[in-house]
CSV table of C-alpha atoms in Angstrom, one decimal:
chain,number,residue,atom,x,y,z
A,316,UNK,CA,0.0,0.0,0.0
A,317,UNK,CA,1.4,3.4,-0.9
A,318,UNK,CA,2.1,6.0,1.8
A,319,UNK,CA,-0.7,8.2,0.3
A,320,UNK,CA,-3.2,5.3,0.7
A,321,UNK,CA,-1.9,4.6,4.2
A,322,UNK,CA,-2.3,8.3,5.1
A,323,UNK,CA,-5.9,8.4,3.7
A,324,UNK,CA,-6.7,5.1,5.5
A,325,UNK,CA,-5.3,6.4,8.8
A,326,UNK,CA,-6.9,9.8,8.4
A,327,UNK,CA,-10.4,8.3,7.7
A,328,UNK,CA,-10.0,5.8,10.5
A,329,UNK,CA,-9.0,8.5,12.9
A,330,UNK,CA,-11.9,10.7,11.8
A,331,UNK,CA,-14.3,7.8,12.3
A,332,UNK,CA,-12.9,6.9,15.7
A,333,UNK,CA,-12.9,10.6,16.8
A,334,UNK,CA,-16.5,11.2,15.6
A,335,UNK,CA,-17.7,7.9,16.9
A,336,UNK,CA,-15.9,8.4,20.2
A,337,UNK,CA,-17.3,11.9,20.6
A,338,UNK,CA,-20.8,10.7,19.9
A,339,UNK,CA,-20.4,7.8,22.4
A,340,UNK,CA,-19.2,10.3,25.0
A,341,UNK,CA,-22.2,12.5,24.3
A,342,UNK,CA,-24.5,9.5,24.5
A,343,UNK,CA,-22.9,8.5,27.9
A,344,UNK,CA,-23.5,12.1,29.2
A,345,UNK,CA,-27.1,11.9,28.1
A,346,UNK,CA,-27.6,8.5,29.7
A,347,UNK,CA,-26.0,9.7,32.9
A,348,UNK,CA,-28.2,12.8,33.0
A,349,UNK,CA,-31.3,10.7,32.2
A,350,UNK,CA,-30.4,7.9,34.4
A,351,UNK,CA,-30.5,5.1,31.9
A,352,UNK,CA,-29.8,1.7,33.5
A,353,UNK,CA,-26.7,-0.4,32.5
A,354,UNK,CA,-28.7,-3.1,30.8
A,355,UNK,CA,-30.3,-0.6,28.4
A,356,UNK,CA,-27.0,1.0,27.8
A,357,UNK,CA,-25.3,-2.3,26.8
A,358,UNK,CA,-28.3,-3.2,24.6
A,359,UNK,CA,-28.0,0.1,22.7
A,360,UNK,CA,-24.2,-0.2,22.4
A,361,UNK,CA,-24.6,-3.8,21.0
A,362,UNK,CA,-27.2,-2.6,18.5
A,363,UNK,CA,-24.9,0.2,17.4
A,364,UNK,CA,-22.1,-2.2,17.0
A,365,UNK,CA,-24.2,-4.6,14.9
A,366,UNK,CA,-25.5,-1.7,12.7
A,367,UNK,CA,-21.9,-0.5,12.2
A,368,UNK,CA,-20.8,-4.0,11.2
A,369,UNK,CA,-23.7,-4.2,8.7
A,370,UNK,CA,-22.9,-0.9,7.1
A,371,UNK,CA,-19.2,-1.9,6.8
A,372,UNK,CA,-20.2,-5.3,5.5
A,373,UNK,CA,-22.3,-3.7,2.8
A,374,UNK,CA,-19.4,-1.4,1.7
A,375,UNK,CA,-17.0,-4.4,1.7
A,376,UNK,CA,-19.5,-6.4,-0.4
A,377,UNK,CA,-19.9,-3.6,-2.8
A,378,UNK,CA,-16.1,-3.1,-3.2
A,379,UNK,CA,-15.7,-6.9,-3.6
A,380,UNK,CA,-18.4,-6.9,-6.4
A,381,UNK,CA,-16.7,-4.0,-8.1
A,382,UNK,CA,-13.3,-5.9,-7.9
A,383,UNK,CA,-14.9,-9.0,-9.3
A,384,UNK,CA,-16.4,-7.0,-12.2
A,385,UNK,CA,-13.1,-5.5,-13.0
A,386,UNK,CA,-11.4,-8.9,-12.9
A,387,UNK,CA,-14.0,-10.1,-15.3
A,388,UNK,CA,-13.7,-7.1,-17.6
A,389,UNK,CA,-9.9,-7.5,-17.7
A,390,UNK,CA,-10.2,-11.3,-18.4
A,391,UNK,CA,-12.7,-10.6,-21.2
A,392,UNK,CA,-10.5,-7.8,-22.7
A,393,UNK,CA,-7.4,-10.1,-22.7
A,394,UNK,CA,-9.4,-13.0,-24.2
A,395,UNK,CA,-10.9,-10.8,-26.9
A,396,UNK,CA,-7.4,-9.3,-27.7
A,397,UNK,CA,-6.0,-12.8,-28.0
A,398,UNK,CA,-8.9,-14.0,-30.2
A,399,UNK,CA,-8.4,-11.0,-32.5
A,400,UNK,CA,-4.7,-11.6,-32.6
A,401,UNK,CA,-5.2,-15.2,-33.6
A,402,UNK,CA,-8.0,-14.5,-36.1
A,403,UNK,CA,-5.9,-11.9,-37.8
A,404,UNK,CA,-3.0,-14.4,-38.0
A,405,UNK,CA,-0.7,-12.2,-36.0
A,406,UNK,CA,1.8,-13.5,-33.5
A,407,UNK,CA,2.2,-10.2,-31.5
A,408,UNK,CA,1.1,-6.7,-31.4
A,409,UNK,CA,3.5,-3.9,-30.5
A,410,UNK,CA,0.8,-1.9,-28.7
A,411,UNK,CA,0.0,-4.6,-26.2
A,412,UNK,CA,1.5,-4.2,-22.8
A,413,UNK,CA,4.2,-6.7,-22.1
A,414,UNK,CA,3.2,-7.4,-18.5
A,415,UNK,CA,0.1,-6.4,-16.8
A,416,UNK,CA,1.1,-4.4,-13.7
A,417,UNK,CA,-0.7,-1.9,-11.4
A,418,UNK,CA,-4.2,-1.9,-10.2
A,419,UNK,CA,-7.0,-3.6,-12.0
A,420,UNK,CA,-8.2,-0.2,-13.4
A,421,UNK,CA,-4.7,0.6,-14.6
A,422,UNK,CA,-4.3,-2.9,-16.2
A,423,UNK,CA,-7.7,-2.4,-18.0
A,424,UNK,CA,-6.7,1.1,-19.1
A,425,UNK,CA,-3.4,-0.3,-20.4
A,426,UNK,CA,-5.0,-3.0,-22.6
A,427,UNK,CA,-7.9,-0.9,-23.9
A,428,UNK,CA,-6.0,1.1,-26.5
A,429,UNK,CA,-4.4,-2.1,-27.9
A,430,UNK,CA,-7.8,-3.8,-28.0
A,431,UNK,CA,-9.4,-0.9,-29.8
A,432,UNK,CA,-6.5,-0.9,-32.4
A,433,UNK,CA,-7.0,-4.6,-32.9
A,434,UNK,CA,-10.8,-4.1,-33.4
A,435,UNK,CA,-10.0,-1.5,-36.1
A,436,UNK,CA,-7.6,-3.8,-37.8
A,437,UNK,CA,-10.2,-6.5,-37.8
A,438,UNK,CA,-12.8,-4.2,-39.3
A,439,UNK,CA,-10.4,-3.1,-42.0
A,440,UNK,CA,-9.5,-6.8,-42.8
A,441,UNK,CA,-13.2,-7.8,-42.9
A,442,UNK,CA,-13.7,-5.0,-45.4
A,443,UNK,CA,-10.8,-6.2,-47.5
A,444,UNK,CA,-12.3,-9.8,-47.5
A,445,UNK,CA,-15.7,-8.5,-48.4
A,446,UNK,CA,-14.3,-6.4,-51.3
A,447,UNK,CA,-12.3,-9.4,-52.7
A,448,UNK,CA,-15.3,-11.8,-52.2
A,449,UNK,CA,-17.6,-9.3,-53.8
A,450,UNK,CA,-15.4,-8.9,-56.8
A,451,UNK,CA,-15.0,-12.7,-57.0
A,452,UNK,CA,-18.7,-13.2,-56.9
A,453,UNK,CA,-19.3,-10.5,-59.5
A,454,UNK,CA,-16.7,-12.0,-62.0
A,455,UNK,CA,-18.1,-15.5,-61.4
A,456,UNK,CA,-21.6,-14.3,-62.2
A,457,UNK,CA,-20.3,-12.6,-65.4
A,458,UNK,CA,-18.4,-15.7,-66.5
A,459,UNK,CA,-21.6,-17.7,-65.9
A,460,UNK,CA,-23.5,-15.3,-68.1
A,461,UNK,CA,-25.5,-13.6,-65.4
A,462,UNK,CA,-25.8,-9.9,-65.9
A,463,UNK,CA,-27.6,-9.1,-62.7
A,464,UNK,CA,-26.7,-10.6,-59.4
A,465,UNK,CA,-29.5,-9.3,-57.3
A,466,UNK,CA,-29.2,-10.2,-53.6
A,467,UNK,CA,-26.7,-12.9,-54.1
A,468,UNK,CA,-23.9,-10.3,-54.0
A,469,UNK,CA,-24.8,-9.7,-50.4
A,470,UNK,CA,-25.0,-13.4,-49.5
A,471,UNK,CA,-21.4,-14.0,-48.6
A,472,UNK,CA,-20.2,-14.0,-45.0
A,473,UNK,CA,-16.7,-13.4,-43.9
A,474,UNK,CA,-15.3,-16.0,-41.5
A,475,UNK,CA,-14.3,-14.0,-38.4
A,476,UNK,CA,-12.1,-16.8,-37.2
A,477,UNK,CA,-9.6,-16.7,-40.1
A,478,UNK,CA,-8.9,-13.2,-41.2
A,479,UNK,CA,-5.2,-13.9,-41.8
A,480,UNK,CA,-3.2,-12.3,-44.6
A,481,UNK,CA,-2.6,-15.8,-45.9
A,482,UNK,CA,-6.4,-16.4,-46.3
A,483,UNK,CA,-6.8,-13.0,-47.9
A,484,UNK,CA,-4.1,-13.9,-50.3
A,485,UNK,CA,-5.9,-17.1,-51.2
A,486,UNK,CA,-9.0,-15.2,-52.0
A,487,UNK,CA,-7.0,-12.7,-54.1
A,488,UNK,CA,-5.3,-15.5,-56.0
A,489,UNK,CA,-8.8,-16.9,-56.8
A,490,UNK,CA,-10.0,-13.5,-57.8
A,491,UNK,CA,-7.0,-13.1,-60.2
A,492,UNK,CA,-7.6,-16.6,-61.6
A,493,UNK,CA,-11.2,-15.7,-62.3
A,494,UNK,CA,-10.2,-12.3,-63.8
A,495,UNK,CA,-7.8,-14.1,-66.1
A,496,UNK,CA,-10.5,-16.6,-67.1
A,497,UNK,CA,-12.9,-13.8,-67.9
A,498,UNK,CA,-10.4,-12.0,-70.1
A,499,UNK,CA,-9.5,-15.1,-72.1
């Protein structure tokens, strides 16, 4: 824990103790003046302690839920990044942080730009695949003597799991083959 965090924790703990201590002293003075019996005093103090524990438990539970959510978001971001890397056929990405260090929020913030860049690369690659597949379909239709394709031009779907340059090159080779066949 950093000295700043320790300082904040000590300061807030001291403030709570001071304010709670002051309020308990005030309650003791009131009880003394009123003449509250010891059994009632202990019962009220026990109730106060239980309420305090419940409030703290709720805050700890909320913080734990937030931590769990951040762990999940980080795991999902890393998994998505890895999936994109594999589907694009790339071994590495220079924008990806080498080691994940720091708080969960810092780790998530460090992978987010690389993940966004990979999403853009995927979108560009999908557009390249669609363009090549569209041209391939158009030339195939022309070779088959179909002048109008209608909705069949929109029928192809890009396989998101293999967007590698090797696969794109295969489609481009097929497009070139069809183009040469059409010309002859």
